[in-house]
Coordinates of C-alpha atoms in Angstrom, one line a residue:
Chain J
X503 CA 44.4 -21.6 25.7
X504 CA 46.7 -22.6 22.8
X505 CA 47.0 -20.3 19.8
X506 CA 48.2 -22.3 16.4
X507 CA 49.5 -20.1 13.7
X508 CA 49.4 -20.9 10.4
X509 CA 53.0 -21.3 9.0
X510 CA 52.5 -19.2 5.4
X511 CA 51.4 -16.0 7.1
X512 CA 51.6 -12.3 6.3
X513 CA 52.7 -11.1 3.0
X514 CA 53.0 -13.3 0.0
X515 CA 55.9 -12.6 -2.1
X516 CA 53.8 -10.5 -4.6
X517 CA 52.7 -8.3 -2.3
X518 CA 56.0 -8.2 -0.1
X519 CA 57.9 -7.3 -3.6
X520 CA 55.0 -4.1 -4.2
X521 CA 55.3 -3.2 -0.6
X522 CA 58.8 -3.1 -0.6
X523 CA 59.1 -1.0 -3.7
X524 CA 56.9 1.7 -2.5
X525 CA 58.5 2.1 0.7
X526 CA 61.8 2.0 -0.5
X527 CA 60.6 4.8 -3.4
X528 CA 58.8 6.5 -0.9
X529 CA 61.7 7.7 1.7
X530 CA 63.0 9.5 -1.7
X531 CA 60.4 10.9 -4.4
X532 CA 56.3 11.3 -4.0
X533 CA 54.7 8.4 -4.7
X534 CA 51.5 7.3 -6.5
X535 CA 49.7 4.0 -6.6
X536 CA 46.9 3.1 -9.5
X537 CA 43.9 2.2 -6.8
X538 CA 45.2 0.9 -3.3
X539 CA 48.4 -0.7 -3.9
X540 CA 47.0 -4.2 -1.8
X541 CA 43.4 -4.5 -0.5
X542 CA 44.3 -4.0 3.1
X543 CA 42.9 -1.3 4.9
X544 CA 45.7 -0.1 7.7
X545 CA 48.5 -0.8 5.1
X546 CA 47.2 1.1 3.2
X547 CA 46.6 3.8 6.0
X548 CA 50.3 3.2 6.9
X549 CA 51.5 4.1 3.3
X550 CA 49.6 7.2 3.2
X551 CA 50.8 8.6 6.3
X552 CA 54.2 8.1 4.5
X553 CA 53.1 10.4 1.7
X554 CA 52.0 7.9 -0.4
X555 CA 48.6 8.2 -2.7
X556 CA 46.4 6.7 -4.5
X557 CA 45.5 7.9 -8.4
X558 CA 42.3 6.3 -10.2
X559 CA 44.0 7.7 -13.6
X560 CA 46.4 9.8 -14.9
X561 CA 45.1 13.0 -16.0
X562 CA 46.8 14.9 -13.0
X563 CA 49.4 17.5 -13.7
X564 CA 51.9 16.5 -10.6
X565 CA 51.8 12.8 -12.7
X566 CA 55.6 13.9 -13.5
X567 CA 56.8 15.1 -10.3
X568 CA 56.7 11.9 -9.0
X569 CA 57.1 8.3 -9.2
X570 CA 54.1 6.1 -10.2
X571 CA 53.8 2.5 -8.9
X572 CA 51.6 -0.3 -10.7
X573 CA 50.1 -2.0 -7.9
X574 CA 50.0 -5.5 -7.7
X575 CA 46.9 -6.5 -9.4
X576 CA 48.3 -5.1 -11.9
X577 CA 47.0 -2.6 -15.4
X578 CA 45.7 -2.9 -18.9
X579 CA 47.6 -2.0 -22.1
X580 CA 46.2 1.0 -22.2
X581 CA 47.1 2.4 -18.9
X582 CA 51.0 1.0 -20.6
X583 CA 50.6 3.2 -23.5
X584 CA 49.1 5.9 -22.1
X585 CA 52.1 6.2 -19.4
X586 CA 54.7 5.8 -22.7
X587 CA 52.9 8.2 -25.0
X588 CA 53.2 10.8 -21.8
X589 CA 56.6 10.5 -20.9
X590 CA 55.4 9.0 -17.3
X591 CA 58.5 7.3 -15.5
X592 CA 56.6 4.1 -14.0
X593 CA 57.5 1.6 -11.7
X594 CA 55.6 -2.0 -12.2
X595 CA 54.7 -4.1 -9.4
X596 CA 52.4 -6.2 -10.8
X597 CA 52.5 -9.6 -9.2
X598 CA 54.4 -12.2 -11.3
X599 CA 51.7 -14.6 -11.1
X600 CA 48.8 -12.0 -12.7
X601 CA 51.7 -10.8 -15.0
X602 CA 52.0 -14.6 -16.0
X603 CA 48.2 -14.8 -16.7
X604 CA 48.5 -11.3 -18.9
X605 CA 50.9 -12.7 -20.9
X606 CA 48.8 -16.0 -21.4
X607 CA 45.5 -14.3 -22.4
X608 CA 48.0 -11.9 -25.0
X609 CA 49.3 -15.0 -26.6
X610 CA 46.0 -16.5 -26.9
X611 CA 44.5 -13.6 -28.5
X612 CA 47.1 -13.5 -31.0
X613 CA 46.2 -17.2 -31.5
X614 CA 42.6 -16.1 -32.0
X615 CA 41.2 -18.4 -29.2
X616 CA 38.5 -17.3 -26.7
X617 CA 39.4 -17.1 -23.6
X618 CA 37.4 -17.3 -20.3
X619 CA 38.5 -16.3 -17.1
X620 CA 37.5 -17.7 -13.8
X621 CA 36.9 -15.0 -11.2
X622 CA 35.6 -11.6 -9.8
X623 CA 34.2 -9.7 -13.1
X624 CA 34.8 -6.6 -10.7
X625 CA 38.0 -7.5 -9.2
X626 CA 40.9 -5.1 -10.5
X627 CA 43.4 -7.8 -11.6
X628 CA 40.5 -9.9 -13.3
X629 CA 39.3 -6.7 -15.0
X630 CA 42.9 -5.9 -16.0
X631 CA 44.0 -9.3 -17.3
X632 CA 40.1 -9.3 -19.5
X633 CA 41.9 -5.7 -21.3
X634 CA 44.8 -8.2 -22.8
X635 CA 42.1 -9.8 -25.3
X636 CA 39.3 -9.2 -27.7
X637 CA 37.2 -12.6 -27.4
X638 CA 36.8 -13.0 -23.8
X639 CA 34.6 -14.2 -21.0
X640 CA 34.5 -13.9 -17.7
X641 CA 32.8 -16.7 -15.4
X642 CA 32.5 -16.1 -11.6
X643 CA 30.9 -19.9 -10.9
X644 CA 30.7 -23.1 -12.1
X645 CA 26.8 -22.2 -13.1
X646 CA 28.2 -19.6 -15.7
X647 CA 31.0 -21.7 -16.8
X648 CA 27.8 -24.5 -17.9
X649 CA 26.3 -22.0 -19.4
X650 CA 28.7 -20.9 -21.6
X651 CA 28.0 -22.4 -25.8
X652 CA 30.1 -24.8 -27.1
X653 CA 33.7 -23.6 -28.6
X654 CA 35.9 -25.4 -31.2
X655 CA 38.5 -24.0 -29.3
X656 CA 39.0 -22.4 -25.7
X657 CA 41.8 -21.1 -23.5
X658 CA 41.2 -20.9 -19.8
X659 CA 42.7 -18.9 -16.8
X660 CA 42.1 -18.6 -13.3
X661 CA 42.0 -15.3 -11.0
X662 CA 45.1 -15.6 -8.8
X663 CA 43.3 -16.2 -5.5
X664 CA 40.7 -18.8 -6.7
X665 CA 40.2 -21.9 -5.2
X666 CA 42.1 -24.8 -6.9
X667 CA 38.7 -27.3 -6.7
X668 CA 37.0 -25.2 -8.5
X669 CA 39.6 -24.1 -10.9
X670 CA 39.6 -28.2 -12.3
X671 CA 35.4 -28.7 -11.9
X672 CA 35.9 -25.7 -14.5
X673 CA 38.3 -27.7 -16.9
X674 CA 36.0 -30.4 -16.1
X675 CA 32.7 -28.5 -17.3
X676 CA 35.5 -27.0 -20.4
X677 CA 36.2 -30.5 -21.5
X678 CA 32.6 -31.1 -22.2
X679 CA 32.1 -27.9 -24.5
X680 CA 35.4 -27.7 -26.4
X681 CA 37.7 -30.1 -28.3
X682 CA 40.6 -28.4 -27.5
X683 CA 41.1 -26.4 -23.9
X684 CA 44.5 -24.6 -23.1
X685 CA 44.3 -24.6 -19.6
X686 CA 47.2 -22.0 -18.2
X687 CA 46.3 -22.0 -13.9
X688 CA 47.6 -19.1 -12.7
X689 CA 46.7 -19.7 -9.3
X690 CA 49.9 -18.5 -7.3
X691 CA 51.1 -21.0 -4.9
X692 CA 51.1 -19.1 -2.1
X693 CA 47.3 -19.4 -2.6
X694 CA 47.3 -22.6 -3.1
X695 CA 49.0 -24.1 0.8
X696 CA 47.2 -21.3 2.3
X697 CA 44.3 -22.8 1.4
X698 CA 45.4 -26.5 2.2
X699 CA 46.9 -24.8 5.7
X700 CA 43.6 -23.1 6.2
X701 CA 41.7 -26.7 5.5
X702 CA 44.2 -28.6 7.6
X703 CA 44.0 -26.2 10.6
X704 CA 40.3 -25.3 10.9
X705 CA 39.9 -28.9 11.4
X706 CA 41.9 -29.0 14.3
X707 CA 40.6 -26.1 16.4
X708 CA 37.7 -24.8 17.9
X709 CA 37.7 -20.8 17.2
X710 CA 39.6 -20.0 13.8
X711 CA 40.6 -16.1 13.1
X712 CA 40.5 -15.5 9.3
X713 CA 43.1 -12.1 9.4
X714 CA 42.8 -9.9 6.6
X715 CA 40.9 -6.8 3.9
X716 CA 37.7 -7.7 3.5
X717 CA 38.1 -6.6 0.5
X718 CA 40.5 -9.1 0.0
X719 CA 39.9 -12.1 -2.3
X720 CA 42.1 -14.2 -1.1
X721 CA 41.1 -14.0 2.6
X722 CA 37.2 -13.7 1.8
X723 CA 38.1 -17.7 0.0
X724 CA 40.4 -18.4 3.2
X725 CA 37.5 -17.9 5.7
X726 CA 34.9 -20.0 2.9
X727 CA 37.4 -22.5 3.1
X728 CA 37.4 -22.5 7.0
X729 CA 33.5 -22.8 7.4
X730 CA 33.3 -26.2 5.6
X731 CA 35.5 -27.8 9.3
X732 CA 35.2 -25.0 11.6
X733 CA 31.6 -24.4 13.5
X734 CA 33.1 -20.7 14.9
X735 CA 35.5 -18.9 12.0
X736 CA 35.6 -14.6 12.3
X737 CA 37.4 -12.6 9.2
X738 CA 39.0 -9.9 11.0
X739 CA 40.8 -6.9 9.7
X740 CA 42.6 -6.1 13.3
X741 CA 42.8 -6.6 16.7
X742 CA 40.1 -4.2 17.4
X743 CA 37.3 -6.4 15.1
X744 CA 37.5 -9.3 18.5
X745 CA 37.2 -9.6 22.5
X746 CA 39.1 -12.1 23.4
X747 CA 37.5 -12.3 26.7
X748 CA 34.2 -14.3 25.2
X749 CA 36.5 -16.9 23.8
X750 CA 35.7 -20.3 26.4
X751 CA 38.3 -21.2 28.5
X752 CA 41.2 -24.0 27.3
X753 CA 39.8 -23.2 23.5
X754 CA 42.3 -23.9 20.5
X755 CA 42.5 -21.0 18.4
X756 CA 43.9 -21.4 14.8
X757 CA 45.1 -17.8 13.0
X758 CA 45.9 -17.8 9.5
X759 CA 45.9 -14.4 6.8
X760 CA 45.8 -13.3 3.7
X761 CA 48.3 -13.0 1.3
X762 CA 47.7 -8.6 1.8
X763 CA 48.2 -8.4 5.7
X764 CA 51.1 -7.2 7.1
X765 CA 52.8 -8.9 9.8
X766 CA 52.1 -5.8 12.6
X767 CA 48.5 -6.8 12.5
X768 CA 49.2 -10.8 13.4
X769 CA 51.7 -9.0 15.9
X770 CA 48.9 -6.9 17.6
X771 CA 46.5 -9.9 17.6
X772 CA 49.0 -12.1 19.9
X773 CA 49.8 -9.1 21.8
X774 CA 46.1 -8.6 22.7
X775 CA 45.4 -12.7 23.5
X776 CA 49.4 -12.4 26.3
X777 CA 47.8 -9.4 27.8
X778 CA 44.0 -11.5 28.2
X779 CA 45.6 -15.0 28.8
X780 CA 48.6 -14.4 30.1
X781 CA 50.7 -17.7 31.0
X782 CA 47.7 -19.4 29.9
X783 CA 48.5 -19.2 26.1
X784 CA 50.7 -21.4 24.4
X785 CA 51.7 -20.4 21.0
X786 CA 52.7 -22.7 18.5
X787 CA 53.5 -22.7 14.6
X788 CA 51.5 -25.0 12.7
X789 CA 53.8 -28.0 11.4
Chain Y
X880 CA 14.1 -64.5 -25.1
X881 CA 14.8 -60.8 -26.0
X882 CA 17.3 -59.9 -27.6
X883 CA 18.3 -55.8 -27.2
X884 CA 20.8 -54.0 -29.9
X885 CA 22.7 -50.9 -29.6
X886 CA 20.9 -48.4 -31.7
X887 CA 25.1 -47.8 -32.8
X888 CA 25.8 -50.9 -34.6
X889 CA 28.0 -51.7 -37.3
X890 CA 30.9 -49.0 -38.7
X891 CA 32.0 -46.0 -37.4
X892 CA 32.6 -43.1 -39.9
X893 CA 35.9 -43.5 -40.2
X894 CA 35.6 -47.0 -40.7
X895 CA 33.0 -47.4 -43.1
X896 CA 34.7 -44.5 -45.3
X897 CA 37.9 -46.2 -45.5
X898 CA 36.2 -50.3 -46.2
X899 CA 33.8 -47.9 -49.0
X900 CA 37.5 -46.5 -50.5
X901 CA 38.9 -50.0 -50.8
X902 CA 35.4 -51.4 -52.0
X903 CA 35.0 -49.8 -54.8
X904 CA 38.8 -49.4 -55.8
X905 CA 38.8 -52.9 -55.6
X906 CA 36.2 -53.6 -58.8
X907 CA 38.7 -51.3 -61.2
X908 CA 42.4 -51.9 -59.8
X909 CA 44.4 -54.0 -58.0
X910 CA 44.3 -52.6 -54.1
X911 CA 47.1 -52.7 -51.6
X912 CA 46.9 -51.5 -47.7
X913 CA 49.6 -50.6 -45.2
X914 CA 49.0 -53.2 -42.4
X915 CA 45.3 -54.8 -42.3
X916 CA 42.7 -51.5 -43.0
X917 CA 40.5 -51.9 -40.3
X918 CA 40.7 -54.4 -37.1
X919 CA 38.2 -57.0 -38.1
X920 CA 39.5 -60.2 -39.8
X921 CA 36.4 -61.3 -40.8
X922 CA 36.1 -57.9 -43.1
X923 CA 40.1 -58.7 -44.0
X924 CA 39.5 -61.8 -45.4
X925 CA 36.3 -60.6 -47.1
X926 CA 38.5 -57.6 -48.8
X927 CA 41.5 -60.2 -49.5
X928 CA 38.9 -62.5 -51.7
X929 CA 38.3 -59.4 -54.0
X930 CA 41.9 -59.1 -54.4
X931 CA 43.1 -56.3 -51.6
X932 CA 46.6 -56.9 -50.1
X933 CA 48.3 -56.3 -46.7
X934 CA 51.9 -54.7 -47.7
X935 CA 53.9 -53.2 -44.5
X936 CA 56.3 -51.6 -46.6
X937 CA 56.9 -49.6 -50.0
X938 CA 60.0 -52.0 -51.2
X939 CA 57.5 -53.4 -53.5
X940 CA 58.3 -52.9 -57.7
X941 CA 54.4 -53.7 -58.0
X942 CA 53.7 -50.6 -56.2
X943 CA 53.4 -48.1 -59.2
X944 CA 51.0 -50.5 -60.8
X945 CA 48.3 -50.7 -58.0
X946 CA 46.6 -48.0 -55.7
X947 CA 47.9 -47.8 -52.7
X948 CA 45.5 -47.1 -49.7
X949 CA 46.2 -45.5 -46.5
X950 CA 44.3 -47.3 -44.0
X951 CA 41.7 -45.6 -41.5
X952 CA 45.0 -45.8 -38.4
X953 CA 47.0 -43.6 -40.5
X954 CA 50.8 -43.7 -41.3
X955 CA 53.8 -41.1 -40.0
X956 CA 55.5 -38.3 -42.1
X957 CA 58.3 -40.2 -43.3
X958 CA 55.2 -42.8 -44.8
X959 CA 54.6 -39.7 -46.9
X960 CA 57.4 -38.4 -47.8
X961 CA 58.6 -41.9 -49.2
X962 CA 54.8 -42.2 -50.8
X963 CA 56.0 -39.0 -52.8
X964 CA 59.6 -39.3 -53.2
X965 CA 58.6 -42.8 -55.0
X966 CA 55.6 -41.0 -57.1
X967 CA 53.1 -43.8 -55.7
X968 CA 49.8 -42.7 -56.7
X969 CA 47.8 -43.2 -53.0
X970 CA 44.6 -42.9 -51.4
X971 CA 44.3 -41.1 -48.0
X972 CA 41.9 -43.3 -45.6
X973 CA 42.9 -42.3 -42.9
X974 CA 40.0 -41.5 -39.7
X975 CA 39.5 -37.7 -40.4
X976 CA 39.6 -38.0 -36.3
X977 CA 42.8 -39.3 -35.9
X978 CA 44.0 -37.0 -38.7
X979 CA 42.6 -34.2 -36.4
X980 CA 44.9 -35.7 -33.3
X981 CA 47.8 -35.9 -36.0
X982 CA 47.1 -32.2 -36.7
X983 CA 47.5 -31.2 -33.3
X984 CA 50.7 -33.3 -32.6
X985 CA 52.2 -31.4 -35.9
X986 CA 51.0 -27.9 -34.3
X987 CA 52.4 -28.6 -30.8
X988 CA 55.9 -29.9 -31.8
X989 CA 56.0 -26.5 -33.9
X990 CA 55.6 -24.6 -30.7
X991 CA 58.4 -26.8 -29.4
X992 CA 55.6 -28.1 -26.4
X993 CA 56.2 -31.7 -25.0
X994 CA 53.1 -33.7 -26.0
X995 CA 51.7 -36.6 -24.2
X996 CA 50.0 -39.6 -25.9
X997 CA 47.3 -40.9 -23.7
X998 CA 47.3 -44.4 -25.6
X999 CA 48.5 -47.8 -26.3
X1000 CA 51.6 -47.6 -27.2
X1001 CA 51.8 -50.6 -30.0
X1002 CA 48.9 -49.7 -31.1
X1003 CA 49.1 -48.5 -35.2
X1004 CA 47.3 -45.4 -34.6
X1005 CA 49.5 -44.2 -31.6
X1006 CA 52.4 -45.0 -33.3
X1007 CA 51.4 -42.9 -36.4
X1008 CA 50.7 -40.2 -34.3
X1009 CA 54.0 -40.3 -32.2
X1010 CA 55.7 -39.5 -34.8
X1011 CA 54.9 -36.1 -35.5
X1012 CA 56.6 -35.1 -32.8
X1013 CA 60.2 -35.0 -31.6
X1014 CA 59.1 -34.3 -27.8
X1015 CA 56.7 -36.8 -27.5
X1016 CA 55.7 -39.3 -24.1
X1017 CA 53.0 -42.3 -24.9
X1018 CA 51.3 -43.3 -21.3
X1019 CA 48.8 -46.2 -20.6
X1020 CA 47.5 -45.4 -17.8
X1021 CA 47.1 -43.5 -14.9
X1022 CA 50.0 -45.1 -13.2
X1023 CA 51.9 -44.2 -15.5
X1024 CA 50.9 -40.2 -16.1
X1025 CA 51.6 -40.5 -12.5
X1026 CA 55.0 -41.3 -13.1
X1027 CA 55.5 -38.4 -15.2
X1028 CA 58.1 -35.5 -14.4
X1029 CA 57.0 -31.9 -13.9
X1030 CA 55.9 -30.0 -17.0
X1031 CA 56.6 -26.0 -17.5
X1032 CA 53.9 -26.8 -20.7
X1033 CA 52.4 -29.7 -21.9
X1034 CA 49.9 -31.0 -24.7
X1035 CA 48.1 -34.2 -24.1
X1036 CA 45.8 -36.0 -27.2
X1037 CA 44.3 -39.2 -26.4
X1038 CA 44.6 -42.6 -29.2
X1039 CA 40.6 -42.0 -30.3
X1040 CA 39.2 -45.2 -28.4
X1041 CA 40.4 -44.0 -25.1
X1042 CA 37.5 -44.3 -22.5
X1043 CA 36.7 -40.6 -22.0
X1044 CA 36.7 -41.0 -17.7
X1045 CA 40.2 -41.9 -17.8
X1046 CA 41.1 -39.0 -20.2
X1047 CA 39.6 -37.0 -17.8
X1048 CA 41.6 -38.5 -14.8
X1049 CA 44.7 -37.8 -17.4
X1050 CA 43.5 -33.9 -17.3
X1051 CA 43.5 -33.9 -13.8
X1052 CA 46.8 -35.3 -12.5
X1053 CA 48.5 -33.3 -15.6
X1054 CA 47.0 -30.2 -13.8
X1055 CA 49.0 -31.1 -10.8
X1056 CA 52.1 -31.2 -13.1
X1057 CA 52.0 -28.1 -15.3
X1058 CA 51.2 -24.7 -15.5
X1059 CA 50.0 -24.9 -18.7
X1060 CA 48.3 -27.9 -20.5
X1061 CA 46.9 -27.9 -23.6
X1062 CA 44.6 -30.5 -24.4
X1063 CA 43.0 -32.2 -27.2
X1064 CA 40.6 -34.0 -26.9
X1065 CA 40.6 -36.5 -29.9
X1066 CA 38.3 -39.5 -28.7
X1067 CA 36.0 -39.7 -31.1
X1068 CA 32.1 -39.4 -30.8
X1069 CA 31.0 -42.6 -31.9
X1070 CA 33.8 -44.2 -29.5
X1071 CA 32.3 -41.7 -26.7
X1072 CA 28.4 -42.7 -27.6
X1073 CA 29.3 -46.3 -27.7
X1074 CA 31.0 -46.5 -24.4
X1075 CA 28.0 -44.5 -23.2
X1076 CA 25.6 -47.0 -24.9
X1077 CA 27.9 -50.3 -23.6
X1078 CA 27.3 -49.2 -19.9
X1079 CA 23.7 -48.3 -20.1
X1080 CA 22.3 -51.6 -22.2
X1081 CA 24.8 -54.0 -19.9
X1082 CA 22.8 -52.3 -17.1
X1083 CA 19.7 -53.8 -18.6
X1084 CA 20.5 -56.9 -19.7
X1085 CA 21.3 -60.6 -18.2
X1086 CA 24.3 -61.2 -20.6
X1087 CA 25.7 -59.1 -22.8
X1088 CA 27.6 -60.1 -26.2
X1089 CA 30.3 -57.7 -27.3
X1090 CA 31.1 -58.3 -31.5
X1091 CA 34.6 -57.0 -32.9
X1092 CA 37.7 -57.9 -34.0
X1093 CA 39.7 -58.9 -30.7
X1094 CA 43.1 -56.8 -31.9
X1095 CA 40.3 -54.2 -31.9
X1096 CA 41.4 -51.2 -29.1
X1097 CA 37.7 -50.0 -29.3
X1098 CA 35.9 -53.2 -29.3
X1099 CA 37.4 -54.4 -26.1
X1100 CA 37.5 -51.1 -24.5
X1101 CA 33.5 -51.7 -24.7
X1102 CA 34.4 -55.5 -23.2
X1103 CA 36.1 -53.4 -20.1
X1104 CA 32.6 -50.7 -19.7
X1105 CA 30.3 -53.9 -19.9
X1106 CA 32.1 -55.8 -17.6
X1107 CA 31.2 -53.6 -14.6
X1108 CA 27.5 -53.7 -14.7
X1109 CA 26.7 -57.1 -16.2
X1110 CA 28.0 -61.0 -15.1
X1111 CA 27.9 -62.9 -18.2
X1112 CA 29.8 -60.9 -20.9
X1113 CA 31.3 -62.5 -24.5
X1114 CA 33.7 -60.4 -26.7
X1115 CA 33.0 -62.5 -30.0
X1116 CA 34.5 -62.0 -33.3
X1117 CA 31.4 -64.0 -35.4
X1118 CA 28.4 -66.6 -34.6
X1119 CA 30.7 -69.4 -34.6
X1120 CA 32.5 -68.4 -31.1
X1121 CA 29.6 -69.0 -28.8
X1122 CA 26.9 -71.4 -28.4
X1123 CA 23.4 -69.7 -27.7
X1124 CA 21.6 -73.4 -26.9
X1125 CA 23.1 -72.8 -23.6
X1126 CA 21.7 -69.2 -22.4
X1127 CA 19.2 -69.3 -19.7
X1128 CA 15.1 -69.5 -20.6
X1129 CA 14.0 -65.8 -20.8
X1130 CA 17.3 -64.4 -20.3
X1131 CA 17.5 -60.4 -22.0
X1132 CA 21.0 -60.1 -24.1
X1133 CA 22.0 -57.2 -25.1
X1134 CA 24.4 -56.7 -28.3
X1135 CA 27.0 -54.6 -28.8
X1136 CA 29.3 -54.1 -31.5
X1137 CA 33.2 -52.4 -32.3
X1138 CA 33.4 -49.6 -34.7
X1139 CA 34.8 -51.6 -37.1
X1140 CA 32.4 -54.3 -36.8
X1141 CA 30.6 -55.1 -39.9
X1142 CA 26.8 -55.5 -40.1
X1143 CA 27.1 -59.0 -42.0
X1144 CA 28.1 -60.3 -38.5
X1145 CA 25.4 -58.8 -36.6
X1146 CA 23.0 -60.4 -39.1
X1147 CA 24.7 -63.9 -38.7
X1148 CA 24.4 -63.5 -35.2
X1149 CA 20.9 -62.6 -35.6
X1150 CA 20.0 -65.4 -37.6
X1151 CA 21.7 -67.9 -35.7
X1152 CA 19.3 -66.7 -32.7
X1153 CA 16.4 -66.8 -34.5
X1154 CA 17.1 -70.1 -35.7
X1155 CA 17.8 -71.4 -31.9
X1156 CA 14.6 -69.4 -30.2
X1157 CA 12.2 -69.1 -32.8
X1158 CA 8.6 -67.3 -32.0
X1159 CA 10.6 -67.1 -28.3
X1160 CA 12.8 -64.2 -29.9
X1161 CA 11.7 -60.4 -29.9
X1162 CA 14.5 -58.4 -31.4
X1163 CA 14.8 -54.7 -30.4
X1164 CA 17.2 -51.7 -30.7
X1165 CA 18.3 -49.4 -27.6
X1166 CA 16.1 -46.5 -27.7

């Protein structure tokens, strides 16, 4: 058996940067997150064993007896003024990259331009970024981007965690409607090679474990990604989601994660395949 | 013998605007034009029998006493400036759609964003345009977008004959080079439905004759499109470059012409054939 890990795994710097601020807070003051501070399930879990919570909005009189952490996806303006207009000592941990696109949609809505966005209507950080501006769309496929009217003028974005194909069919499709497209593509880079790793390395194997939240953008794309080269792909959120036993003897097994899943989980996953395969498993980085 | 025409024949807009200008300035005052007005020589010579001259600069005492025209290319800032420092009385010809990239090139180098001129680089109209802007890069082809450093921003505006696949192909590599890219595009529609035109009728036809000037950009842009779907192609200027006793019995020829074309050629050309094939001609237009 021969185990290949993907080389960007675990936490991307976004979420490594949130993490770390609320465990660091969280050893000293009570600490509350806006939602689930990443979409992984047993992180989340972990954090609120440590005392940590999740708020859905601030109307919560212990709101000043603690320390309030924006989570990575990030907040609208309002949720901004509303903390500043109640005295609310905050923390922001937004995720450069989605700060980035916030800051792209503001300036185009002071430019007056209509902005689409390319993503989840009913992912946080896409519904967050849509609060910066007045004229805005939001387009979750290349369908709804065609079917969009023409514009004089449009400005473009991408959710952080889409695909980077169908991020430029969409300029593509753009170019067609509008005579002038700002394109800013905010998809992080860390997105970006873990979906070229995830390409390059469900081509090589036979069994490919997608590791990660299912409510998790980034991974659900990962394990879309892996179905186009590999005929056997399973999205997992832990150890306990597989039995190794069923896997067919001398298979290549390719392990990649999302950018929200915490290095104990890949930890407990090679754990599990040594105590099934013993000194049959060789594990190897992917180069 | 059949004999198809582009349903777009003869002058653009642009084109047509800036010959009217000179046309009927011509009949009440003495007419002079930065650089040849359009790229046809036929038309020059036609416009320098009523009188209009070709001046490339304003160090001219005969200026004040004759109406300057600004030809359809268009001229730089400092062309203007002089224009009104001298208080030269002047006509504006310039394409409205070039004015539009000219526009752009003035708003981007406000906003102190690099732009990139997807053009030829001695061409009239991309050297106008250049100089709007201080931070400014001319590329002439792929190759050479290729070539390009990494952007933090950039603006890209194409010279107006540009084939639109190529712009596109511009897009796309720039959106391997910058986070942001603001794009104008600035190839005009008649350019656009006469490309789209050239490839379907040289599709059709057994030989196809493309009519324009041959320092025209657009004209043999159209040379290029026809070239990949039909053997026998001839980028003419008037009758008198090609011989039409030669062409095959019952051979289909399709006709073409540059946006700065005029229709007394076409009808030369006509005649000519009619005269050669007699009752073997039909003449019809691209539906």
């Amino acid at each position: 058996m021969r185990l290949i890990l993907s080389s960007n795994i675990g936490f991307c710097y976004g979420v490594k940067r949130a993490v770390g601020i609320v465990d660091e807070l969280s050893s000293e003051y009570k600490v509350k997150t806006f939602g689930p501070l990443i979409h992984n399930p047993q992180m989340i879990e972990r954090l609120r064993a440590k005392g940590v919570q999740t708020i859905d909005s601030l109307n919560d009189k212990t709101n000043k007896e603690c320390k309030i952490v924006i989570r990575s996806h990030g907040v609208g303006p309002d949720t901004y003024n509303l903390l500043n207009k109640m005295g609310i000592d905050y923390i922001d941990a937004t995720c450069p990259f989605v700060k980035n696109a916030q800051d792209f949609v503001k300036r185009k809505n002071r430019e007056k331009i209509t902005v689409l966005i390319f993503g989840d209507k009913q992912h946080p950080e896409v519904k967050a970024v849509m609060s910066y501006a007045k004229d805005i769309v939001v387009a979750e496929s290349i369908e709804e981007v065609k079917a969009l009217p023409n514009f004089k003028k449009i400005a473009v974005v991408s959710q952080t965690t889409q695909s980077k194909q169908l991020f430029r069919e969409v300029v593509m499709v753009l170019l067609d409607k509008a005579v002038e497209v700002d394109i800013y593509n905010s998809i992080c880079g860390a997105t970006e090679s873990r979906q070229t790793e995830a390409e390059k390395l469900s081509c090589m194997v036979d069994i490919m474990l997608i590791v990660g939240g299912k409510n998790s953008a980034n991974t659900r794309r990962l394990y879309t990604v892996c179905q186009n080269h590999c005929e056997v792909c399973y999205h997992i959120e832990t150890v306990r989601d597989i039995g190794f036993d069923l896997f067919p003897k001398n298979s290549t097994i390719g392990l990649i994660t999302g950018a929200s899943t915490p290095d104990f989980i890949v930890d407990e996953i090679i754990d599990a395949m040594e105590r099934e395969f013993g000194a049959d498993l060789s594990v190897e980085t992917l180069n």
